CSV table of C-alpha atoms in Angstrom, one decimal:
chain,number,residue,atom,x,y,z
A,1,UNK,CA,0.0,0.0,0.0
A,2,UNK,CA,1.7,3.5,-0.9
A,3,UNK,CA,2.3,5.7,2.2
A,4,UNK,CA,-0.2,8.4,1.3
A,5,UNK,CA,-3.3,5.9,0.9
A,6,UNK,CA,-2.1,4.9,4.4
A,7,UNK,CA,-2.0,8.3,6.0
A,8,UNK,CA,-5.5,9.1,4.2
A,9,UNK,CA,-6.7,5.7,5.8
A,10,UNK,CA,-5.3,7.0,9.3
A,11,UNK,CA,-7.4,10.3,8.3
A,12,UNK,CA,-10.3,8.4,8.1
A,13,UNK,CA,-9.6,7.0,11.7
A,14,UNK,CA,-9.1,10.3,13.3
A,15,UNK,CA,-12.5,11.6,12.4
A,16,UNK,CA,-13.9,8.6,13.4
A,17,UNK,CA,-12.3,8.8,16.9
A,18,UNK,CA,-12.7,12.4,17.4
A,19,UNK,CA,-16.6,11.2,16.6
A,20,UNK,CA,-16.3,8.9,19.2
A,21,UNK,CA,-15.2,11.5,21.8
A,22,UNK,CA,-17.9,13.7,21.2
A,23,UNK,CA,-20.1,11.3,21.4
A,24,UNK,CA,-19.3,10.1,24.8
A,25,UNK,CA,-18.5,13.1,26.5
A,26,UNK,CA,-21.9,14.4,26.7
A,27,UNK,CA,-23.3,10.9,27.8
A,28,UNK,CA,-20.5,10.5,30.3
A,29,UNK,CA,-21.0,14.2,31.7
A,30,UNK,CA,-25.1,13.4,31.8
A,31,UNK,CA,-23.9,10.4,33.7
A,32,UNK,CA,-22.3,12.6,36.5
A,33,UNK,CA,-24.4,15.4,36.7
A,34,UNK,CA,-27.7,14.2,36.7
A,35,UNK,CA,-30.3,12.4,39.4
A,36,UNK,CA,-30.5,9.0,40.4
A,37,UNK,CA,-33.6,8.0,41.1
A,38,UNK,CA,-34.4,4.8,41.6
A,39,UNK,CA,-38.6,3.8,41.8
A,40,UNK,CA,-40.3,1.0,41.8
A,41,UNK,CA,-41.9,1.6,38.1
A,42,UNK,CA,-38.9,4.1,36.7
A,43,UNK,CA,-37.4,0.5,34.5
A,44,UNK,CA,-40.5,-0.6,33.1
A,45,UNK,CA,-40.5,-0.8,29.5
A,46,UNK,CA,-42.6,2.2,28.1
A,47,UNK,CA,-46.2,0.8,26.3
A,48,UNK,CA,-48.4,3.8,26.8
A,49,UNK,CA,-48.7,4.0,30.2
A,50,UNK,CA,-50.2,0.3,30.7
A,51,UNK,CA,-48.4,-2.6,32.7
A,52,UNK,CA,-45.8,-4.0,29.6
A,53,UNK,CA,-48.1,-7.1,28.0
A,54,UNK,CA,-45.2,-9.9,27.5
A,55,UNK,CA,-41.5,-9.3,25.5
A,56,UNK,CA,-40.8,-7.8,22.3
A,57,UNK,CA,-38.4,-10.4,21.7
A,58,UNK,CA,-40.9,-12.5,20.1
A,59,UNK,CA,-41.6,-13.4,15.7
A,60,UNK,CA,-43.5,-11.0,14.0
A,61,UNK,CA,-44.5,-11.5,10.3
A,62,UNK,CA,-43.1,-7.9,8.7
A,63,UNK,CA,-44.8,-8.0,6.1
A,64,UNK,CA,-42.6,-6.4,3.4
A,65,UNK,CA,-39.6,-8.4,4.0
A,66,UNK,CA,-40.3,-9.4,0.1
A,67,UNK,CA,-39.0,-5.8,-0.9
A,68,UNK,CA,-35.7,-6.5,1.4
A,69,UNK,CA,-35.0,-8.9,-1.2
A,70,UNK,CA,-35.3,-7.0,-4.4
A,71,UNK,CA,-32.7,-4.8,-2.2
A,72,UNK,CA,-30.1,-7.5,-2.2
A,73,UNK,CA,-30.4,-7.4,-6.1
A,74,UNK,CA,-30.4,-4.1,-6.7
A,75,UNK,CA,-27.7,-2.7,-3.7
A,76,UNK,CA,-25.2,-5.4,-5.2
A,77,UNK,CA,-25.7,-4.6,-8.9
A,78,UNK,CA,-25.4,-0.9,-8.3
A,79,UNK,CA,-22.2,-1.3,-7.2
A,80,UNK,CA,-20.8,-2.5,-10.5
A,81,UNK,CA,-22.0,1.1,-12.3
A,82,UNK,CA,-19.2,2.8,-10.0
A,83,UNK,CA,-16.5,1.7,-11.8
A,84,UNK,CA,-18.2,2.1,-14.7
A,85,UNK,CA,-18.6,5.7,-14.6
A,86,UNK,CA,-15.3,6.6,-14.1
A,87,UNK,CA,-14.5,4.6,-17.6
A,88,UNK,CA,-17.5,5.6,-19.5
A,89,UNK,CA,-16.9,7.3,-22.6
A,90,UNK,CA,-13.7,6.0,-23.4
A,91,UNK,CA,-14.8,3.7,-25.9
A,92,UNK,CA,-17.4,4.8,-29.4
A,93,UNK,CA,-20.2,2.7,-28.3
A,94,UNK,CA,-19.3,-0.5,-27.0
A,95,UNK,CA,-19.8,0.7,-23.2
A,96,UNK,CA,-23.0,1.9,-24.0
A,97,UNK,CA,-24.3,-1.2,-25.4
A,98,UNK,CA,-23.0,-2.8,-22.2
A,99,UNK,CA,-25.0,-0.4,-20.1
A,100,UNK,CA,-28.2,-0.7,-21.6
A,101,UNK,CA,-27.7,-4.7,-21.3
A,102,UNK,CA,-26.7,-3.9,-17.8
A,103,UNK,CA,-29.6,-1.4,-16.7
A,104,UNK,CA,-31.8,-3.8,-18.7
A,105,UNK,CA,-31.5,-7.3,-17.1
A,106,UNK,CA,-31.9,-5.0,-14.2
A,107,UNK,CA,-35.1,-3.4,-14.7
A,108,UNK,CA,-36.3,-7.1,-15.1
A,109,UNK,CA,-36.4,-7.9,-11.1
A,110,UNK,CA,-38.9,-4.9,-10.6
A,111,UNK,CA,-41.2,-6.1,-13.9
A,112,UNK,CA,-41.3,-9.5,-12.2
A,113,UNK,CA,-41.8,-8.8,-8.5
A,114,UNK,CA,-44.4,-6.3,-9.9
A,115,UNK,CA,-46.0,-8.9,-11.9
A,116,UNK,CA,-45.6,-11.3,-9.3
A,117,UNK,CA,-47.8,-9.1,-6.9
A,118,UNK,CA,-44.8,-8.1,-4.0
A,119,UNK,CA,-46.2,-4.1,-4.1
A,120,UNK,CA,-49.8,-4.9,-3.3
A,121,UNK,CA,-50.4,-5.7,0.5
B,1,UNK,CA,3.4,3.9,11.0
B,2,UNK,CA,5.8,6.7,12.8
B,3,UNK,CA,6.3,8.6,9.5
B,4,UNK,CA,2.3,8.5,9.0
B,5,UNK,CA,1.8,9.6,12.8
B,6,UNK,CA,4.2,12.5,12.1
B,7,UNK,CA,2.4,13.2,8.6
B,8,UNK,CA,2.0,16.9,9.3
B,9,UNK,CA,-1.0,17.3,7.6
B,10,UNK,CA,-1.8,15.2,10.9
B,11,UNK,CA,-2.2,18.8,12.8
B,12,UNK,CA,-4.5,20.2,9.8
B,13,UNK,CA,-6.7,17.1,10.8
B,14,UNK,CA,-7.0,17.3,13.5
B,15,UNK,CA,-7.8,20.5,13.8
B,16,UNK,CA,-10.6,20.0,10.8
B,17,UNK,CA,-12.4,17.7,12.9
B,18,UNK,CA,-12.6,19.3,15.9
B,19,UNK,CA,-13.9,22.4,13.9
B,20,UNK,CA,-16.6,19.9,12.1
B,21,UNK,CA,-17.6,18.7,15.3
B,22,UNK,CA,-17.9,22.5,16.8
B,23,UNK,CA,-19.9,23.2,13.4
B,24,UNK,CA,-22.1,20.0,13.5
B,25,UNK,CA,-23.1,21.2,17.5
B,26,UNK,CA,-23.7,24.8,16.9
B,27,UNK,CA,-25.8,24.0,13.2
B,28,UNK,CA,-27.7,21.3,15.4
B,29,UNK,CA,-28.5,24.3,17.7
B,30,UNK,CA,-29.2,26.8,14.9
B,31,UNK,CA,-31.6,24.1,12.9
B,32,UNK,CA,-33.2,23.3,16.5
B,33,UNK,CA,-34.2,27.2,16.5
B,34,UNK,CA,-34.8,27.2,12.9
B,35,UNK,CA,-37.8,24.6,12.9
B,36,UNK,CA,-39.3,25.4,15.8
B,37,UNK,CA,-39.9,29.0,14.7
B,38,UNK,CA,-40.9,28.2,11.3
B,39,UNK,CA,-43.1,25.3,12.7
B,40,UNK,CA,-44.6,28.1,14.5
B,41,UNK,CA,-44.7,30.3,12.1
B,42,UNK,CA,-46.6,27.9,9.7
B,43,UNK,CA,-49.3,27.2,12.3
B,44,UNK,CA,-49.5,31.4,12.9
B,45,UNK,CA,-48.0,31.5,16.1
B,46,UNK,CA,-44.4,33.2,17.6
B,47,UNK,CA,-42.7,29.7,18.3
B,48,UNK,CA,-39.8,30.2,21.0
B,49,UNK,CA,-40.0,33.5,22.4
B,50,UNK,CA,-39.7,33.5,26.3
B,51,UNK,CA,-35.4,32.5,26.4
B,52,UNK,CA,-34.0,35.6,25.1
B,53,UNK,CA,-34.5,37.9,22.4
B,54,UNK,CA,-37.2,36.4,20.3
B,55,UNK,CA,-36.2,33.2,21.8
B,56,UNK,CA,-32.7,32.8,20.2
B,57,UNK,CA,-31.5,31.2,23.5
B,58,UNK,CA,-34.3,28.4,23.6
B,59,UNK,CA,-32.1,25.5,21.9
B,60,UNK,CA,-29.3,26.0,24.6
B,61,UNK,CA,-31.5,25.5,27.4
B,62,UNK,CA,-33.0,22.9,25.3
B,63,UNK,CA,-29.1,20.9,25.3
B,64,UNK,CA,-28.8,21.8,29.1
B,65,UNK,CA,-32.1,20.4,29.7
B,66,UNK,CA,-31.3,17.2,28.2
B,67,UNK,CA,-27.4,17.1,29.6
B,68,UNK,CA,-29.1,17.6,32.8
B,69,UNK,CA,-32.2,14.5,32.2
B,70,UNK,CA,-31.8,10.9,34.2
B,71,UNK,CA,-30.3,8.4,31.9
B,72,UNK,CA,-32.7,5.3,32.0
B,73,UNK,CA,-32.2,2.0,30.7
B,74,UNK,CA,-35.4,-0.3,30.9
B,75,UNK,CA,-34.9,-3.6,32.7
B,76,UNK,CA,-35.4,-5.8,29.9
B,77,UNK,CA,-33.2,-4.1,27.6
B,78,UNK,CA,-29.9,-5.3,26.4
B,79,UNK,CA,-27.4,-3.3,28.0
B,80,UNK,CA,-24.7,-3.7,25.2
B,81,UNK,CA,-27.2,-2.7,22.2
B,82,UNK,CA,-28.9,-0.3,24.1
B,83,UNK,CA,-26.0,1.9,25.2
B,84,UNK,CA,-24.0,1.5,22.3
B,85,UNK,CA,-26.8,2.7,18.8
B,86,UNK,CA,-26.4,5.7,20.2
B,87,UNK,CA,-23.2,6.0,20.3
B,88,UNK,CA,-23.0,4.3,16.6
B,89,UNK,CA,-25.4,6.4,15.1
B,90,UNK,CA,-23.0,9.7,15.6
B,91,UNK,CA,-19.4,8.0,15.0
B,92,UNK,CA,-20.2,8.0,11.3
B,93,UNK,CA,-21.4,11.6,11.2
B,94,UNK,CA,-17.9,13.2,11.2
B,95,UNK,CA,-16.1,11.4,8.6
B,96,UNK,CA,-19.4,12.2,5.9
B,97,UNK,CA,-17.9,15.5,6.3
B,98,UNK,CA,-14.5,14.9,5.2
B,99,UNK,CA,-15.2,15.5,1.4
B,100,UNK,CA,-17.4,18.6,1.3
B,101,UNK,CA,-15.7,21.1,-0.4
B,102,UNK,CA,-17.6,24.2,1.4
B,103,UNK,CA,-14.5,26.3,-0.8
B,104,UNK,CA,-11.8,25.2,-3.1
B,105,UNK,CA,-9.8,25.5,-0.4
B,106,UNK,CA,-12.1,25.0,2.6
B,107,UNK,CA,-12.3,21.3,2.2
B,108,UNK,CA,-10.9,18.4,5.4
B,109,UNK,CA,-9.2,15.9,3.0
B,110,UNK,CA,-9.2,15.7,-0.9
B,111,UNK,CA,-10.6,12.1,-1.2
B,112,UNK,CA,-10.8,11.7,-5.0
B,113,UNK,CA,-13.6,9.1,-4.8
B,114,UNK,CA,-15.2,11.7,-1.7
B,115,UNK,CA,-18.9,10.6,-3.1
B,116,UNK,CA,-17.6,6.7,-2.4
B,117,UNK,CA,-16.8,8.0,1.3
B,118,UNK,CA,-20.1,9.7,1.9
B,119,UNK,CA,-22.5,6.5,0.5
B,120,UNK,CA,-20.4,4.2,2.7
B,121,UNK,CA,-20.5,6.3,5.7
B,122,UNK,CA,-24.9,7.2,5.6
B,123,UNK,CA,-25.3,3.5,5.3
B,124,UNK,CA,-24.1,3.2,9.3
B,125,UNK,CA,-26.9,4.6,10.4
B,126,UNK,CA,-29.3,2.2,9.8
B,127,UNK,CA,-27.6,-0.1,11.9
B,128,UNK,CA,-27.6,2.0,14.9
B,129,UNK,CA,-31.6,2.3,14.3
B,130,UNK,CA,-31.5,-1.4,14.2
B,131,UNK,CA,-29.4,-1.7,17.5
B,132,UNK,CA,-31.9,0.6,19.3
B,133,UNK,CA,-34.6,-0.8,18.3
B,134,UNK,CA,-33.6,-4.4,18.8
B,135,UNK,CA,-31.9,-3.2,22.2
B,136,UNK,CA,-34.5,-1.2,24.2
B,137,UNK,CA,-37.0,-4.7,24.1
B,138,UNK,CA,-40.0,-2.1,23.3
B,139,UNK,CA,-42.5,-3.4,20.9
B,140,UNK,CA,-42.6,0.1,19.6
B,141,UNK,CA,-39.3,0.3,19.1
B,142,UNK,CA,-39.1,-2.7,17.2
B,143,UNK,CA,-41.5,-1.7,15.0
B,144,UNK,CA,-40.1,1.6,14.5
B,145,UNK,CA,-36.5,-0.2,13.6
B,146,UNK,CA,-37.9,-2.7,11.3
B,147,UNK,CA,-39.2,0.1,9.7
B,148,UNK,CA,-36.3,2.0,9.2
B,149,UNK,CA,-34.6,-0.8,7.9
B,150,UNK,CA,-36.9,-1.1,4.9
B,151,UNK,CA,-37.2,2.4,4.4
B,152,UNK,CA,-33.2,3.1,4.2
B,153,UNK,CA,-32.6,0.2,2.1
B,154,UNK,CA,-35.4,1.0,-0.6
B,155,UNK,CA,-34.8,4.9,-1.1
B,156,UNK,CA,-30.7,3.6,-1.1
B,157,UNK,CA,-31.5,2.4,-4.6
B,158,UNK,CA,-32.9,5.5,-6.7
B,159,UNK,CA,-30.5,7.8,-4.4
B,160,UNK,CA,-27.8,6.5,-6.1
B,161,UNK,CA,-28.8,6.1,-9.4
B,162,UNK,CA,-29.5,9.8,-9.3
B,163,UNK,CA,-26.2,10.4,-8.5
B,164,UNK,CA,-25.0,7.9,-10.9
B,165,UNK,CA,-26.6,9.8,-13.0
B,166,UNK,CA,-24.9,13.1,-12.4
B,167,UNK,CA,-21.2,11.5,-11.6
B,168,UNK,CA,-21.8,9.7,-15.5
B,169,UNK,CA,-21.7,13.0,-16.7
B,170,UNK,CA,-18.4,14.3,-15.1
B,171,UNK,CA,-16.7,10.6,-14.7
B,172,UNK,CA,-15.6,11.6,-11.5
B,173,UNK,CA,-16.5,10.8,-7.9
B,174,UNK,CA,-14.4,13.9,-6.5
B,175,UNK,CA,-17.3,16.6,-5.2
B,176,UNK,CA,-14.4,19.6,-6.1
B,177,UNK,CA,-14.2,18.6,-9.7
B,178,UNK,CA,-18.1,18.2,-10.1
B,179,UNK,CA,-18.3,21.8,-8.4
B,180,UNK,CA,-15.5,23.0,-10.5
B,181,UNK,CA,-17.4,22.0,-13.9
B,182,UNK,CA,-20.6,23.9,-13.4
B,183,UNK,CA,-20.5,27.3,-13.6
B,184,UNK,CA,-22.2,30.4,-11.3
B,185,UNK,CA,-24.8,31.1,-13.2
B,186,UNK,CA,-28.4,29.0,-12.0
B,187,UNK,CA,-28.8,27.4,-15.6
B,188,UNK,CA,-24.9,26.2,-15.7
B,189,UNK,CA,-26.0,24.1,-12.5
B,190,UNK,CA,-26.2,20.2,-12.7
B,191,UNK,CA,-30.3,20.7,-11.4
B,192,UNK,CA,-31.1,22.6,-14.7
B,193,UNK,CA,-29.2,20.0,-16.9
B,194,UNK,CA,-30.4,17.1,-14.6
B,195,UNK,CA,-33.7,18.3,-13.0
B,196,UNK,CA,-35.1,14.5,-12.6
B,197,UNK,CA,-32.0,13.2,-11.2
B,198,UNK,CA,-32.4,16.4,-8.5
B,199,UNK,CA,-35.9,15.1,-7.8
B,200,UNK,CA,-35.6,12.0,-7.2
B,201,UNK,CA,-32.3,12.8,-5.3
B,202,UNK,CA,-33.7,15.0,-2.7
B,203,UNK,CA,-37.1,13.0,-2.2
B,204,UNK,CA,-34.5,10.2,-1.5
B,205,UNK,CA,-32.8,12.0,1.1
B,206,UNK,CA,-35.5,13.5,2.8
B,207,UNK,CA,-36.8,9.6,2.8
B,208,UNK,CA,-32.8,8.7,4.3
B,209,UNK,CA,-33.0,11.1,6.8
B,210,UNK,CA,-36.5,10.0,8.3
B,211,UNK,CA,-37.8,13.6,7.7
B,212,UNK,CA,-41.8,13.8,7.3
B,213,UNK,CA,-43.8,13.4,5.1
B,214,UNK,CA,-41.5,9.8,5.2
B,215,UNK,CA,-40.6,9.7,9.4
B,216,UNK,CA,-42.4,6.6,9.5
B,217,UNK,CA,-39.8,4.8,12.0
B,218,UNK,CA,-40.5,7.5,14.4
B,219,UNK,CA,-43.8,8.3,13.9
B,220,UNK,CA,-44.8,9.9,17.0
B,221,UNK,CA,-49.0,9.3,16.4
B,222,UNK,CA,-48.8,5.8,15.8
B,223,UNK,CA,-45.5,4.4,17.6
B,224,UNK,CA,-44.6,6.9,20.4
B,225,UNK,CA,-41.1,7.6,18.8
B,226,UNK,CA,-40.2,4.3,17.1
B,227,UNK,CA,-36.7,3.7,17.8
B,228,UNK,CA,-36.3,5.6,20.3
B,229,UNK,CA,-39.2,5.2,22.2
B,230,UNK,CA,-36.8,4.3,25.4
B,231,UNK,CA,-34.2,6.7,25.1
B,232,UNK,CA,-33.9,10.0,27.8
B,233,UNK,CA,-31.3,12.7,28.0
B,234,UNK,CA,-28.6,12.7,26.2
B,235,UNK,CA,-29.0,9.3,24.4
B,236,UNK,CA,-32.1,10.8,22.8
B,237,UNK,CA,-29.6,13.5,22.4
B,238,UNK,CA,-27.3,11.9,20.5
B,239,UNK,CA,-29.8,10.6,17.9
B,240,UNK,CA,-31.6,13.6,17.3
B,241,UNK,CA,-27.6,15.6,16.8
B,242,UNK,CA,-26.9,12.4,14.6
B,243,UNK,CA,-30.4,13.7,12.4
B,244,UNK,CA,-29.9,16.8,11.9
B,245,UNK,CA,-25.8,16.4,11.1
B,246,UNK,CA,-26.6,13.9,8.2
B,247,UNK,CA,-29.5,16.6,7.1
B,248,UNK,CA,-26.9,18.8,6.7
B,249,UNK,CA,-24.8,16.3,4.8
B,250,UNK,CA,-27.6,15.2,2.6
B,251,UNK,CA,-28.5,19.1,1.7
B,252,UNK,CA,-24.5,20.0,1.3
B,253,UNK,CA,-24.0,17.0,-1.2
B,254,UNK,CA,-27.3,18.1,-3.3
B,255,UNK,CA,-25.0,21.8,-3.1
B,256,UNK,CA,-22.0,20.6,-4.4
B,257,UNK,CA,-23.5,18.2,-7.5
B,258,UNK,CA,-26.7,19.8,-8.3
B,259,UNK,CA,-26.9,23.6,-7.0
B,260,UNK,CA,-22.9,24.7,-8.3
B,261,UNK,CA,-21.1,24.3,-4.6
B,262,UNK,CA,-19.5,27.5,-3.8
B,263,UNK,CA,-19.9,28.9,-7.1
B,264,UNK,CA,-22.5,31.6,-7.4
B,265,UNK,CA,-23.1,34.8,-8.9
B,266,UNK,CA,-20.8,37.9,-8.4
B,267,UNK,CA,-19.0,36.3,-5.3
B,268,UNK,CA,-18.0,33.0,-5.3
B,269,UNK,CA,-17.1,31.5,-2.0
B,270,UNK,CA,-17.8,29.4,1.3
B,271,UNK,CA,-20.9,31.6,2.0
B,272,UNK,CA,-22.4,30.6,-1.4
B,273,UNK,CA,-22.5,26.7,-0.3
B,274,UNK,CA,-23.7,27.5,3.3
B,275,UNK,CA,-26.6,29.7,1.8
B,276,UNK,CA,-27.6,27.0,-0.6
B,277,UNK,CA,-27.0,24.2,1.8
B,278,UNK,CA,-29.6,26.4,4.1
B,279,UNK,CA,-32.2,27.0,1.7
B,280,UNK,CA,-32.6,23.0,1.0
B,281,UNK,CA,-32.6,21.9,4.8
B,282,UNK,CA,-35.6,24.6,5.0
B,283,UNK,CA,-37.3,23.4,2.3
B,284,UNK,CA,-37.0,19.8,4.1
B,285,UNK,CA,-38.0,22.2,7.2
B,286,UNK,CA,-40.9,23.6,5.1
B,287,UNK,CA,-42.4,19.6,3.7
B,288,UNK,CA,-42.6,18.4,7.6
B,289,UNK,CA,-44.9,21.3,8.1
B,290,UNK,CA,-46.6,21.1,4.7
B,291,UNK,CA,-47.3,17.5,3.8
B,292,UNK,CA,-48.7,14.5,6.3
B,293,UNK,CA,-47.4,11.2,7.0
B,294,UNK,CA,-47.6,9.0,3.9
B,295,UNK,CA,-48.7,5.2,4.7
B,296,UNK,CA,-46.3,2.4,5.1
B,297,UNK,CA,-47.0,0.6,1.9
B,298,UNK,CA,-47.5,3.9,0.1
B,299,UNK,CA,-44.4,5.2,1.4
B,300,UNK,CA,-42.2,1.5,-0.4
B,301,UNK,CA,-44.6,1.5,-3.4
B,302,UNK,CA,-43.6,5.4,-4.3
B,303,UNK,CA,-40.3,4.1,-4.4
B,304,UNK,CA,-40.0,1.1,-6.0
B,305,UNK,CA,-42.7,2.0,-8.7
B,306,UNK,CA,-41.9,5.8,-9.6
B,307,UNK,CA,-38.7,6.7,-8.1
B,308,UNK,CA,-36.4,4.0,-9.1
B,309,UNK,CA,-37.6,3.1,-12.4
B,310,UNK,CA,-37.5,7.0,-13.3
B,311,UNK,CA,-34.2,6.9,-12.0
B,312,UNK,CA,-32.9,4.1,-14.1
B,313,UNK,CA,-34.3,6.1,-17.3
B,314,UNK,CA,-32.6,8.7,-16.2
B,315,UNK,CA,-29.5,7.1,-16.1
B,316,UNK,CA,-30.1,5.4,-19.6
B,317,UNK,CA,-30.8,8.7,-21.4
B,318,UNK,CA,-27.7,10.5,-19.7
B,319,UNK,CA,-25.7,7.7,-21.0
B,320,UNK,CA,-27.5,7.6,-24.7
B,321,UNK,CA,-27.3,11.8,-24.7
B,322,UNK,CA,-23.6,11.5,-24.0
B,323,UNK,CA,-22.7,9.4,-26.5
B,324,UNK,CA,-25.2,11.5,-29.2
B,325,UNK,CA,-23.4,15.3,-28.3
């Protein structure tokens, strides 16, 4: 790795740490500072007021959990286009061609889940 | 690793972020101020006007207030999960700043794939949403979280195929050079030559940054406050400074590719970008108090039928149009 991408990488790590710091200062300060009550109802999980019915931690049917999959397809595919902008142009019309095959096969996961009936619930 | 430690563009870094952080605190305080008087304003009535002059101090008692609150953690809650989405959702805030070129000069770091940076960094959040939610053992904060999970991931898509869009037509991911192409004038700007991609762009980042008329995972009629139903004090804190920093991200990359950056008419400079980058986070300011709460289902479907597949022609005819001119 040449020393510069290093030192940009080590960049990177000092914003990330100075984000850290003031991120836990305030919490740690609150921490001091405030009150520490302590009542027989102050833990209880929050449901509106009433006495909490059961755990959260239980399976719930989300229903659009279909639409987390045409995600996967997309997120991954759109990836590929990054490097592809940063050559496009550079050849008459060959990377066009590949784009429109690209985009196209695409397009073809939202005309099937549509078809298939995933956006009506 | 010593020669890297002793870079000394290690002091300018330094230095850069602890000014970020400063600016990210004092614009949460100024945006605090911002919508709660133009909230009021909307509805016809002062807002904020007991805390000093026309209520100018009301945001810092606000932040004392909330220093000064108990920090609770409910008994069933993971400990781990709970204490640390907080936490998680702000560590990625400072490095999105990195590559904003608020001047040619005024800029942290020159990362020449800066856009790269910014996607990878926004996508953190939704994890820390997830970590909340999962952590606190609320059922409205599970609900809130799942939803904020399937609301990132879908407006992720067209958001950057709109930028894809715009980058296709510089072939560059480095926000100074996109700036750097368009000129001062408004109809040199990437909006006028790309007006769908700056559609779809900015109804994707309102949607990212869980601003109404999308704040489904915190909607406060119907789930309390989603996520972070459970949170007091400064955790809330932390989550609501983590919201309005990437607002400010969101609106200051829609400045540098679609509104010129610092480039403006007459007087190019820093003050151009923050004025720009202003105007968008009120308009997002302006659509909470405009527009209600869309649906859940309505909220995916205007995604995945209108936004993305305009996007994707979008993209298409850029690339055709490029190769015709």
């Amino acid at each position: 790795m040449p020393p510069h991408l290093l030192s940009d990488y080590l960049f990177v790590l000092v914003f990330l740490l100075v984000g850290l710091v003031f991120a836990i200062a305030p919490v740690l300060l609150a921490a001091i500072i405030t009150p520490r009550g302590v009542g027989l109802k102050r833990l209880t999980t929050y449901e509106s007021g009433m006495a909490p019915i059961g755990q959260a931690w239980i399976q719930f049917g989300v229903s659009y959990y279909l639409f987390a999959l045409i995600f996967l397809a997309f997120d991954v595919d759109v990836l590929y286009l990054f490097p592809v902008l940063v050559a496009y142009g550079s050849f008459p019309w060959r990377d066009l061609v590949g784009i429109a095959l690209f985009v196209g096969i695409l397009s073809l996961a939202i005309v099937y889940a549509w078809c298939k009936g995933v956006f009506e619930w | 690793m010593e020669a890297t430690l002793l870079d000394p563009r290690m002091f300018r870094i330094v230095a850069a972020a602890m000014a970020l952080a400063a600016f990210v605190g004092l614009n949460a305080l100024v945006l605090v101020y911002l919508e709660r008087k133009i909230a009021g304003h909307v509805q016809r009535r002062p807002g904020p006007f007991e805390v000093g002059p026309h209520g100018l101090l009301q945001p810092l008692a606000d932040a004392l207030k909330l220093i000064g609150k108990q920090l609770f953690r409910p008994a069933g809650a993971d400990a781990l999960l709970f204490w640390m989405a907080p936490v998680v959702s702000f560590i990625p805030v400072l490095p999105l700043f990195l590559p904003i070129p608020f001047d040619p000069d005024l800029v942290a770091m020159h990362v020449e794939p800066g856009l790269l940076l910014i996607l990878a960094f926004t996508g953190i959040n939704v994890l820390a949403l997830c970590m909340a939610g999962w952590g606190s053992n609320n059922k409205w904060s599970l609900l809130g979280a799942s939803r904020a999970v399937a609301q990132s991931v879908a407006y992720e898509i067209p958001l950057l195929m709109a930028l894809l869009a715009v980058t296709f037509m510089h072939g560059s991911l480095n926000l100074s050079e996109i700036v750097e192409a368009q000129g001062a004038w408004p109809w040199q700007w990437n909006a006028f030559i790309q007006p769908v991609a700056f559609i779809v762009y900015f109804t994707c980042a309102v949607a990212e940054t869980n601003r109404a008329p999308f704040d489904l995972p915190e909607a406060e009629s119907e789930l309390t406050a989603g996520f972070h139903t459970e949170y007091s004090g400064m955790g809330f804190g932390l989550f609501f400074l983590a919201e309005y920093a990437n607002m400010i991200v969101v609106c200051a990359v829609a400045t540098a590719l679609f509104l010129g950056g610092w480039q403006g008419p007459f007087f190019s400079g820093w003050w151009w970008f923050l004025a720009k980058t202003y105007a968008l986070l009120m308009v997002i300011i302006w659509f909470r108090w405009t527009y209600p709460r869309v649906r859940f289902d309505q909220l995916l479907n205007i995604n995945w039928k209108w936004l993305l597949p305009l996007s994707m022609v979008n993209l298409m005819v850029t690339a055709l149009v490029m190769k015709l001119f």
